[in-house]
């Protein structure tokens, strides 16, 4: 069901995709849909939960490998993220559409805010552990660092979708985050 | 016409707004519309050109005042931007909708890429001048600094629209940019 929903969202966009078409693609009845999800919004939040969990796992895994220094750790994390940049771009589009929907809809906004908070909390734990292990000091609260990293990663991806040849994969976060971590360029 | 279009876009969103409704609101005929703009896309690009020009002018003006040091200059620029945060949020929503449209439509994408490039080029000139005047050195090409600043400003605003109490106006760029400029926290 979630696989089928991802495909339909990629083809039709969040607003264009209907519960009907998602059910048809997945070979489910509407009854089966509504026994699992209360709405299309609910389905997107669940998709986001799974996608973010996988992403945070990859970051956590890369950051926990043995590294000679913090530069190597960071390179490893960026490599783990760049791996899958096409599916992340597809995901960014759905996320952005849902964010616009959430700005206009209070119910979706509450669910989306809670989901963003969960992802950030997990990333804060990963960053805190890596920073302590490498003996670094962040020049700002970890939560702000994570918020900035998310803004830079989403900005890189969005700018690349508009101008693919003008900016590299992950270029903004790869340029800015080492400076915030006090690592030599 | 542009004023009326802004209102209709804010109420209906980019996809929901029709040329008909924009003409009706502005008291124009469709003929008058199409003698000025080739399409709704063209109208958004023209709106963006005017909005960005005003924003760049404010940044340029604030950065050219006399300042005791670079910290004061930066505070002045941020204050000039924070001034108008409600209308900028409205603008961010339309910009984001149009970016999603441009990701899916090659014609809109070319026009949007050219518009982004124009704004960036103007900001690069403003930053280069201010950096030279204050005797600072950027740790990256100015274009990347400007791209990062845009990503952080848009990220701050987007995150605030979802979680208004969790993050301050302009908090990401106010936290990160001084560090990139080598200014003491």
mmCIF file of C-alpha atoms in Angstrom:
data_model
loop_
_atom_site.group_PDB
_atom_site.id
_atom_site.type_symbol
_atom_site.label_atom_id
_atom_site.label_comp_id
_atom_site.label_asym_id
_atom_site.label_seq_id
_atom_site.Cartn_x
_atom_site.Cartn_y
_atom_site.Cartn_z
ATOM 1 C CA UNK A 1 0.000 0.000 0.000
ATOM 2 C CA UNK A 2 2.733 2.486 0.974
ATOM 3 C CA UNK A 3 4.768 1.568 -2.111
ATOM 4 C CA UNK A 4 1.741 2.102 -4.363
ATOM 5 C CA UNK A 5 0.923 5.390 -2.626
ATOM 6 C CA UNK A 6 4.487 6.671 -3.207
ATOM 7 C CA UNK A 7 4.164 5.952 -6.916
ATOM 8 C CA UNK A 8 0.781 7.633 -7.260
ATOM 9 C CA UNK A 9 1.971 10.717 -5.319
ATOM 10 C CA UNK A 10 5.058 10.961 -7.560
ATOM 11 C CA UNK A 11 2.912 10.812 -10.700
ATOM 12 C CA UNK A 12 -0.035 12.974 -9.654
ATOM 13 C CA UNK A 13 1.276 15.153 -6.838
ATOM 14 C CA UNK A 14 -0.288 15.295 -3.375
ATOM 15 C CA UNK A 15 -3.431 17.139 -4.446
ATOM 16 C CA UNK A 16 -3.885 15.170 -7.671
ATOM 17 C CA UNK A 17 -3.580 11.732 -6.038
ATOM 18 C CA UNK A 18 -6.879 10.247 -4.844
ATOM 19 C CA UNK A 19 -7.504 7.537 -2.264
ATOM 20 C CA UNK A 20 -9.337 5.693 -5.077
ATOM 21 C CA UNK A 21 -6.327 5.589 -7.351
ATOM 22 C CA UNK A 22 -3.985 4.611 -4.509
ATOM 23 C CA UNK A 23 -6.304 1.700 -3.583
ATOM 24 C CA UNK A 24 -6.596 0.625 -7.210
ATOM 25 C CA UNK A 25 -2.804 0.625 -7.667
ATOM 26 C CA UNK A 26 -2.287 -1.325 -4.428
ATOM 27 C CA UNK A 27 -5.143 -3.768 -5.080
ATOM 28 C CA UNK A 28 -6.904 -2.741 -1.858
ATOM 29 C CA UNK A 29 -10.507 -1.795 -1.187
ATOM 30 C CA UNK A 30 -11.399 1.610 0.236
ATOM 31 C CA UNK A 31 -12.481 -0.257 3.367
ATOM 32 C CA UNK A 32 -8.986 -1.694 3.763
ATOM 33 C CA UNK A 33 -7.537 1.802 3.286
ATOM 34 C CA UNK A 34 -9.717 3.376 5.950
ATOM 35 C CA UNK A 35 -9.074 0.581 8.433
ATOM 36 C CA UNK A 36 -5.357 1.551 8.214
ATOM 37 C CA UNK A 37 -5.420 5.317 7.687
ATOM 38 C CA UNK A 38 -7.915 7.970 8.697
ATOM 39 C CA UNK A 39 -7.207 10.092 5.584
ATOM 40 C CA UNK A 40 -4.783 10.849 2.736
ATOM 41 C CA UNK A 41 -3.006 13.246 5.142
ATOM 42 C CA UNK A 42 -2.570 10.432 7.627
ATOM 43 C CA UNK A 43 -1.043 8.255 4.893
ATOM 44 C CA UNK A 44 1.518 10.964 4.001
ATOM 45 C CA UNK A 45 2.518 11.384 7.649
ATOM 46 C CA UNK A 46 2.997 7.597 7.920
ATOM 47 C CA UNK A 47 5.057 7.561 4.684
ATOM 48 C CA UNK A 48 7.129 10.414 6.067
ATOM 49 C CA UNK A 49 7.671 8.543 9.346
ATOM 50 C CA UNK A 50 9.057 5.529 7.473
ATOM 51 C CA UNK A 51 11.138 7.546 5.040
ATOM 52 C CA UNK A 52 12.663 9.661 7.837
ATOM 53 C CA UNK A 53 13.370 6.622 9.979
ATOM 54 C CA UNK A 54 15.341 5.040 7.130
ATOM 55 C CA UNK A 55 17.229 8.290 6.533
ATOM 56 C CA UNK A 56 18.066 8.818 10.213
ATOM 57 C CA UNK A 57 19.203 5.168 10.429
ATOM 58 C CA UNK A 58 21.600 5.727 7.536
ATOM 59 C CA UNK A 59 23.006 8.879 9.138
ATOM 60 C CA UNK A 60 23.326 7.142 12.499
ATOM 61 C CA UNK A 61 25.013 4.106 10.959
ATOM 62 C CA UNK A 62 27.506 6.211 8.965
ATOM 63 C CA UNK A 63 28.310 8.418 11.946
ATOM 64 C CA UNK A 64 29.035 5.421 14.216
ATOM 65 C CA UNK A 65 31.650 3.786 11.988
ATOM 66 C CA UNK A 66 35.300 4.155 13.031
ATOM 67 C CA UNK A 67 36.714 7.412 11.655
ATOM 68 C CA UNK A 68 40.213 8.892 11.737
ATOM 69 C CA UNK A 69 38.759 12.359 12.377
ATOM 70 C CA UNK A 70 35.634 14.473 12.186
ATOM 71 C CA UNK A 71 36.228 15.391 8.524
ATOM 72 C CA UNK A 72 36.148 11.718 7.599
ATOM 73 C CA UNK A 73 32.994 11.175 9.653
ATOM 74 C CA UNK A 74 31.245 14.042 7.901
ATOM 75 C CA UNK A 75 32.331 12.814 4.455
ATOM 76 C CA UNK A 76 30.940 9.403 5.344
ATOM 77 C CA UNK A 77 27.570 10.859 6.402
ATOM 78 C CA UNK A 78 27.315 12.949 3.208
ATOM 79 C CA UNK A 79 28.215 9.909 1.082
ATOM 80 C CA UNK A 80 25.466 7.875 2.785
ATOM 81 C CA UNK A 81 22.972 10.639 1.969
ATOM 82 C CA UNK A 82 24.086 11.204 -1.640
ATOM 83 C CA UNK A 83 23.561 7.506 -2.367
ATOM 84 C CA UNK A 84 19.941 7.835 -2.977
ATOM 85 C CA UNK A 85 19.546 11.359 -4.282
ATOM 86 C CA UNK A 86 16.930 10.608 -6.965
ATOM 87 C CA UNK A 87 14.434 9.069 -4.549
ATOM 88 C CA UNK A 88 15.152 11.880 -2.081
ATOM 89 C CA UNK A 89 14.287 14.467 -4.730
ATOM 90 C CA UNK A 90 10.974 12.704 -5.372
ATOM 91 C CA UNK A 91 10.411 12.680 -1.654
ATOM 92 C CA UNK A 92 11.264 16.381 -1.337
ATOM 93 C CA UNK A 93 8.522 17.253 -3.823
ATOM 94 C CA UNK A 94 5.854 15.360 -1.829
ATOM 95 C CA UNK A 95 7.170 16.814 1.443
ATOM 96 C CA UNK A 96 7.014 20.334 0.020
ATOM 97 C CA UNK A 97 3.480 19.835 -1.291
ATOM 98 C CA UNK A 98 2.376 18.512 2.095
ATOM 99 C CA UNK A 99 4.090 21.426 3.877
ATOM 100 C CA UNK A 100 2.064 23.887 1.740
ATOM 101 C CA UNK A 101 -1.093 21.936 2.575
ATOM 102 C CA UNK A 102 -0.176 21.993 6.282
ATOM 103 C CA UNK A 103 0.356 25.772 6.216
ATOM 104 C CA UNK A 104 -3.313 26.108 5.155
ATOM 105 C CA UNK A 105 -4.827 23.291 7.257
ATOM 106 C CA UNK A 106 -4.544 23.359 11.070
ATOM 107 C CA UNK A 107 -5.136 19.619 11.527
ATOM 108 C CA UNK A 108 -2.439 18.640 9.018
ATOM 109 C CA UNK A 109 -0.160 21.288 10.527
ATOM 110 C CA UNK A 110 -0.330 19.746 13.998
ATOM 111 C CA UNK A 111 0.445 16.267 12.658
ATOM 112 C CA UNK A 112 3.261 17.627 10.489
ATOM 113 C CA UNK A 113 4.790 19.672 13.335
ATOM 114 C CA UNK A 114 4.816 16.564 15.546
ATOM 115 C CA UNK A 115 6.472 14.526 12.790
ATOM 116 C CA UNK A 116 9.144 17.201 12.179
ATOM 117 C CA UNK A 117 9.831 17.310 15.913
ATOM 118 C CA UNK A 118 10.316 13.517 16.102
ATOM 119 C CA UNK A 119 12.838 13.536 13.243
ATOM 120 C CA UNK A 120 14.704 16.508 14.724
ATOM 121 C CA UNK A 121 14.880 14.887 18.161
ATOM 122 C CA UNK A 122 16.448 11.770 16.662
ATOM 123 C CA UNK A 123 18.946 13.809 14.658
ATOM 124 C CA UNK A 124 19.832 15.882 17.738
ATOM 125 C CA UNK A 125 20.741 12.648 19.590
ATOM 126 C CA UNK A 126 22.902 11.449 16.656
ATOM 127 C CA UNK A 127 24.709 14.825 16.374
ATOM 128 C CA UNK A 128 25.241 15.139 20.147
ATOM 129 C CA UNK A 129 26.813 11.704 20.278
ATOM 130 C CA UNK A 130 29.098 12.293 17.274
ATOM 131 C CA UNK A 131 30.157 15.746 18.505
ATOM 132 C CA UNK A 132 31.036 14.348 21.941
ATOM 133 C CA UNK A 133 32.925 11.382 20.463
ATOM 134 C CA UNK A 134 34.988 13.645 18.163
ATOM 135 C CA UNK A 135 35.620 16.236 20.881
ATOM 136 C CA UNK A 136 33.982 19.021 18.873
ATOM 137 C CA UNK A 137 31.957 21.957 20.183
ATOM 138 C CA UNK A 138 28.928 23.331 18.343
ATOM 139 C CA UNK A 139 28.663 27.145 18.217
ATOM 140 C CA UNK A 140 24.873 26.922 18.711
ATOM 141 C CA UNK A 141 22.286 24.659 20.380
ATOM 142 C CA UNK A 142 22.213 21.260 18.627
ATOM 143 C CA UNK A 143 18.577 21.741 17.679
ATOM 144 C CA UNK A 144 19.429 24.891 15.719
ATOM 145 C CA UNK A 145 22.326 23.077 14.041
ATOM 146 C CA UNK A 146 19.936 20.308 12.960
ATOM 147 C CA UNK A 147 17.364 22.865 11.760
ATOM 148 C CA UNK A 148 20.073 24.636 9.730
ATOM 149 C CA UNK A 149 21.300 21.311 8.285
ATOM 150 C CA UNK A 150 17.751 20.445 7.194
ATOM 151 C CA UNK A 151 17.247 23.911 5.626
ATOM 152 C CA UNK A 152 20.563 23.629 3.743
ATOM 153 C CA UNK A 153 19.884 20.066 2.538
ATOM 154 C CA UNK A 154 16.374 20.943 1.344
ATOM 155 C CA UNK A 155 17.647 24.197 -0.193
ATOM 156 C CA UNK A 156 20.427 22.358 -2.077
ATOM 157 C CA UNK A 157 17.952 19.850 -3.446
ATOM 158 C CA UNK A 158 15.333 22.469 -4.401
ATOM 159 C CA UNK A 159 17.894 24.701 -6.111
ATOM 160 C CA UNK A 160 19.277 21.666 -7.986
ATOM 161 C CA UNK A 161 15.820 20.674 -9.206
ATOM 162 C CA UNK A 162 15.499 24.122 -10.809
ATOM 163 C CA UNK A 163 19.131 24.473 -11.977
ATOM 164 C CA UNK A 164 20.625 20.958 -12.176
ATOM 165 C CA UNK A 165 23.957 22.064 -13.636
ATOM 166 C CA UNK A 166 24.531 25.077 -11.373
ATOM 167 C CA UNK A 167 24.872 23.324 -7.990
ATOM 168 C CA UNK A 168 26.177 19.909 -6.897
ATOM 169 C CA UNK A 169 24.397 17.216 -4.858
ATOM 170 C CA UNK A 170 24.431 18.314 -1.224
ATOM 171 C CA UNK A 171 26.705 21.234 -2.027
ATOM 172 C CA UNK A 172 25.275 23.700 0.506
ATOM 173 C CA UNK A 173 25.432 21.368 3.504
ATOM 174 C CA UNK A 174 28.854 20.041 2.435
ATOM 175 C CA UNK A 175 30.180 23.614 2.286
ATOM 176 C CA UNK A 176 28.537 25.108 5.374
ATOM 177 C CA UNK A 177 28.351 22.343 8.013
ATOM 178 C CA UNK A 178 32.141 21.728 8.281
ATOM 179 C CA UNK A 179 32.594 25.457 9.003
ATOM 180 C CA UNK A 180 29.926 25.326 11.739
ATOM 181 C CA UNK A 181 31.746 22.324 13.222
ATOM 182 C CA UNK A 182 35.045 24.265 13.237
ATOM 183 C CA UNK A 183 36.670 21.902 10.737
ATOM 184 C CA UNK A 184 39.384 23.296 8.450
ATOM 185 C CA UNK A 185 38.368 23.794 4.826
ATOM 186 C CA UNK B 1 -3.158 44.259 -11.890
ATOM 187 C CA UNK B 2 -0.122 42.969 -9.956
ATOM 188 C CA UNK B 3 -1.691 43.991 -6.641
ATOM 189 C CA UNK B 4 -4.921 42.172 -7.515
ATOM 190 C CA UNK B 5 -2.987 39.109 -8.691
ATOM 191 C CA UNK B 6 -1.071 38.948 -5.381
ATOM 192 C CA UNK B 7 -4.350 38.934 -3.469
ATOM 193 C CA UNK B 8 -5.917 36.224 -5.598
ATOM 194 C CA UNK B 9 -2.796 34.040 -5.375
ATOM 195 C CA UNK B 10 -2.753 34.436 -1.580
ATOM 196 C CA UNK B 11 -6.416 33.391 -1.342
ATOM 197 C CA UNK B 12 -6.535 30.594 -3.913
ATOM 198 C CA UNK B 13 -2.938 29.426 -4.276
ATOM 199 C CA UNK B 14 -1.060 29.343 -7.592
ATOM 200 C CA UNK B 15 -3.044 26.437 -9.063
ATOM 201 C CA UNK B 16 -6.412 27.620 -7.755
ATOM 202 C CA UNK B 17 -6.064 31.197 -9.068
ATOM 203 C CA UNK B 18 -7.431 31.725 -12.584
ATOM 204 C CA UNK B 19 -6.643 34.452 -15.087
ATOM 205 C CA UNK B 20 -10.408 35.154 -15.090
ATOM 206 C CA UNK B 21 -10.544 35.853 -11.364
ATOM 207 C CA UNK B 22 -7.378 37.971 -11.468
ATOM 208 C CA UNK B 23 -8.848 40.087 -14.295
ATOM 209 C CA UNK B 24 -12.156 40.439 -12.461
ATOM 210 C CA UNK B 25 -10.431 41.573 -9.260
ATOM 211 C CA UNK B 26 -8.254 44.069 -11.148
ATOM 212 C CA UNK B 27 -11.101 45.336 -13.354
ATOM 213 C CA UNK B 28 -9.261 44.310 -16.533
ATOM 214 C CA UNK B 29 -10.407 42.375 -19.575
ATOM 215 C CA UNK B 30 -8.712 39.137 -20.585
ATOM 216 C CA UNK B 31 -7.490 41.027 -23.655
ATOM 217 C CA UNK B 32 -5.714 43.549 -21.428
ATOM 218 C CA UNK B 33 -4.184 40.680 -19.440
ATOM 219 C CA UNK B 34 -2.820 38.917 -22.510
ATOM 220 C CA UNK B 35 -1.438 42.124 -23.966
ATOM 221 C CA UNK B 36 0.737 42.384 -20.827
ATOM 222 C CA UNK B 37 1.488 38.754 -19.934
ATOM 223 C CA UNK B 38 1.748 35.642 -22.064
ATOM 224 C CA UNK B 39 0.417 33.388 -19.264
ATOM 225 C CA UNK B 40 -0.228 33.006 -15.534
ATOM 226 C CA UNK B 41 3.378 31.726 -15.257
ATOM 227 C CA UNK B 42 4.642 34.895 -16.873
ATOM 228 C CA UNK B 43 2.667 36.976 -14.375
ATOM 229 C CA UNK B 44 4.235 35.127 -11.407
ATOM 230 C CA UNK B 45 7.740 35.632 -12.815
ATOM 231 C CA UNK B 46 6.995 39.362 -13.214
ATOM 232 C CA UNK B 47 5.616 39.549 -9.644
ATOM 233 C CA UNK B 48 8.734 37.754 -8.422
ATOM 234 C CA UNK B 49 10.965 40.189 -10.324
ATOM 235 C CA UNK B 50 9.324 43.165 -8.583
ATOM 236 C CA UNK B 51 9.230 41.554 -5.154
ATOM 237 C CA UNK B 52 12.889 40.511 -5.362
ATOM 238 C CA UNK B 53 13.978 43.921 -6.620
ATOM 239 C CA UNK B 54 12.349 45.578 -3.597
ATOM 240 C CA UNK B 55 13.950 43.042 -1.243
ATOM 241 C CA UNK B 56 17.423 43.400 -2.771
ATOM 242 C CA UNK B 57 17.055 47.203 -2.612
ATOM 243 C CA UNK B 58 16.302 46.990 1.103
ATOM 244 C CA UNK B 59 19.316 44.732 1.713
ATOM 245 C CA UNK B 60 21.548 47.008 -0.396
ATOM 246 C CA UNK B 61 20.319 50.125 1.363
ATOM 247 C CA UNK B 62 20.809 48.647 4.865
ATOM 248 C CA UNK B 63 24.273 47.320 4.007
ATOM 249 C CA UNK B 64 25.454 50.716 2.669
ATOM 250 C CA UNK B 65 24.653 52.723 5.798
ATOM 251 C CA UNK B 66 27.591 53.685 8.038
ATOM 252 C CA UNK B 67 28.339 50.872 10.508
ATOM 253 C CA UNK B 68 30.803 50.629 13.389
ATOM 254 C CA UNK B 69 31.599 47.032 12.436
ATOM 255 C CA UNK B 70 30.397 44.010 10.465
ATOM 256 C CA UNK B 71 28.180 42.786 13.331
ATOM 257 C CA UNK B 72 26.270 46.034 13.246
ATOM 258 C CA UNK B 73 25.959 45.868 9.459
ATOM 259 C CA UNK B 74 24.546 42.352 9.645
ATOM 260 C CA UNK B 75 22.088 43.300 12.406
ATOM 261 C CA UNK B 76 20.916 46.190 10.242
ATOM 262 C CA UNK B 77 20.355 43.912 7.234
ATOM 263 C CA UNK B 78 18.412 41.379 9.330
ATOM 264 C CA UNK B 79 16.292 44.158 10.844
ATOM 265 C CA UNK B 80 15.445 45.437 7.350
ATOM 266 C CA UNK B 81 14.333 41.942 6.374
ATOM 267 C CA UNK B 82 12.343 41.190 9.542
ATOM 268 C CA UNK B 83 10.306 44.356 8.980
ATOM 269 C CA UNK B 84 7.950 42.798 6.619
ATOM 270 C CA UNK B 85 7.853 39.164 7.692
ATOM 271 C CA UNK B 86 4.104 38.623 7.196
ATOM 272 C CA UNK B 87 4.100 39.648 3.543
ATOM 273 C CA UNK B 88 7.290 37.652 3.008
ATOM 274 C CA UNK B 89 5.590 34.541 4.384
ATOM 275 C CA UNK B 90 2.723 35.032 1.941
ATOM 276 C CA UNK B 91 5.272 35.467 -0.781
ATOM 277 C CA UNK B 92 7.177 32.326 0.280
ATOM 278 C CA UNK B 93 4.023 30.250 -0.181
ATOM 279 C CA UNK B 94 3.501 31.471 -3.770
ATOM 280 C CA UNK B 95 7.214 31.052 -4.533
ATOM 281 C CA UNK B 96 7.156 27.490 -3.219
ATOM 282 C CA UNK B 97 4.028 26.628 -5.228
ATOM 283 C CA UNK B 98 5.638 28.037 -8.352
ATOM 284 C CA UNK B 99 8.879 26.145 -7.670
ATOM 285 C CA UNK B 100 6.909 22.871 -7.524
ATOM 286 C CA UNK B 101 5.191 23.808 -10.785
ATOM 287 C CA UNK B 102 8.583 24.638 -12.359
ATOM 288 C CA UNK B 103 10.026 21.264 -11.291
ATOM 289 C CA UNK B 104 7.309 19.605 -13.422
ATOM 290 C CA UNK B 105 7.191 22.087 -16.339
ATOM 291 C CA UNK B 106 10.313 22.711 -18.453
ATOM 292 C CA UNK B 107 9.143 26.083 -19.793
ATOM 293 C CA UNK B 108 8.382 27.474 -16.320
ATOM 294 C CA UNK B 109 11.635 25.969 -15.070
ATOM 295 C CA UNK B 110 13.745 27.902 -17.581
ATOM 296 C CA UNK B 111 12.022 31.187 -16.714
ATOM 297 C CA UNK B 112 12.319 30.476 -12.991
ATOM 298 C CA UNK B 113 16.002 29.515 -13.221
ATOM 299 C CA UNK B 114 16.743 32.771 -15.072
ATOM 300 C CA UNK B 115 14.865 34.766 -12.424
ATOM 301 C CA UNK B 116 16.714 33.021 -9.546
ATOM 302 C CA UNK B 117 20.007 33.733 -11.304
ATOM 303 C CA UNK B 118 19.203 37.453 -11.647
ATOM 304 C CA UNK B 119 18.392 37.788 -7.931
ATOM 305 C CA UNK B 120 21.498 35.848 -6.936
ATOM 306 C CA UNK B 121 23.754 37.972 -9.167
ATOM 307 C CA UNK B 122 22.454 41.147 -7.538
ATOM 308 C CA UNK B 123 22.927 39.726 -4.038
ATOM 309 C CA UNK B 124 26.455 38.558 -4.927
ATOM 310 C CA UNK B 125 27.346 42.155 -5.881
ATOM 311 C CA UNK B 126 25.887 43.493 -2.589
ATOM 312 C CA UNK B 127 27.736 40.887 -0.493
ATOM 313 C CA UNK B 128 31.049 41.356 -2.342
ATOM 314 C CA UNK B 129 30.916 45.088 -1.759
ATOM 315 C CA UNK B 130 30.028 44.789 1.942
ATOM 316 C CA UNK B 131 32.658 42.096 2.553
ATOM 317 C CA UNK B 132 35.365 44.238 0.888
ATOM 318 C CA UNK B 133 34.312 47.364 2.799
ATOM 319 C CA UNK B 134 34.386 45.541 6.158
ATOM 320 C CA UNK B 135 37.675 43.774 5.369
ATOM 321 C CA UNK B 136 36.102 40.324 5.797
ATOM 322 C CA UNK B 137 36.950 37.134 3.897
ATOM 323 C CA UNK B 138 34.300 34.595 2.915
ATOM 324 C CA UNK B 139 35.274 30.933 3.386
ATOM 325 C CA UNK B 140 33.496 30.000 0.126
ATOM 326 C CA UNK B 141 32.645 31.560 -3.255
ATOM 327 C CA UNK B 142 30.170 34.440 -2.788
ATOM 328 C CA UNK B 143 27.590 32.668 -4.934
ATOM 329 C CA UNK B 144 27.555 29.692 -2.563
ATOM 330 C CA UNK B 145 27.267 32.042 0.424
ATOM 331 C CA UNK B 146 24.245 33.695 -1.208
ATOM 332 C CA UNK B 147 22.713 30.299 -2.048
ATOM 333 C CA UNK B 148 23.202 29.188 1.591
ATOM 334 C CA UNK B 149 21.699 32.449 2.889
ATOM 335 C CA UNK B 150 18.627 31.953 0.682
ATOM 336 C CA UNK B 151 18.244 28.317 1.808
ATOM 337 C CA UNK B 152 18.520 29.337 5.478
ATOM 338 C CA UNK B 153 16.079 32.247 5.129
ATOM 339 C CA UNK B 154 13.512 30.123 3.292
ATOM 340 C CA UNK B 155 14.051 27.234 5.740
ATOM 341 C CA UNK B 156 13.543 29.525 8.755
ATOM 342 C CA UNK B 157 10.324 30.867 7.288
ATOM 343 C CA UNK B 158 8.976 27.450 6.265
ATOM 344 C CA UNK B 159 9.783 25.904 9.650
ATOM 345 C CA UNK B 160 8.123 28.867 11.387
ATOM 346 C CA UNK B 161 4.967 28.514 9.309
ATOM 347 C CA UNK B 162 4.648 24.932 10.595
ATOM 348 C CA UNK B 163 5.869 25.579 14.173
ATOM 349 C CA UNK B 164 5.415 29.306 14.897
ATOM 350 C CA UNK B 165 6.469 29.100 18.535
ATOM 351 C CA UNK B 166 9.488 26.828 18.063
ATOM 352 C CA UNK B 167 11.730 29.105 15.988
ATOM 353 C CA UNK B 168 12.193 32.886 15.773
ATOM 354 C CA UNK B 169 11.932 35.172 12.714
ATOM 355 C CA UNK B 170 15.111 34.732 10.672
ATOM 356 C CA UNK B 171 16.684 32.598 13.394
ATOM 357 C CA UNK B 172 18.632 30.243 11.116
ATOM 358 C CA UNK B 173 20.292 32.952 9.024
ATOM 359 C CA UNK B 174 20.918 35.120 12.117
ATOM 360 C CA UNK B 175 22.669 32.184 13.799
ATOM 361 C CA UNK B 176 24.633 30.752 10.869
ATOM 362 C CA UNK B 177 25.681 33.705 8.676
ATOM 363 C CA UNK B 178 27.787 35.517 11.334
ATOM 364 C CA UNK B 179 29.773 32.296 11.820
ATOM 365 C CA UNK B 180 30.379 32.001 8.062
ATOM 366 C CA UNK B 181 31.577 35.617 8.080
ATOM 367 C CA UNK B 182 34.010 34.861 10.915
ATOM 368 C CA UNK B 183 32.223 37.187 13.352
ATOM 369 C CA UNK B 184 32.397 36.360 17.075
ATOM 370 C CA UNK B 185 29.213 34.898 18.562
#
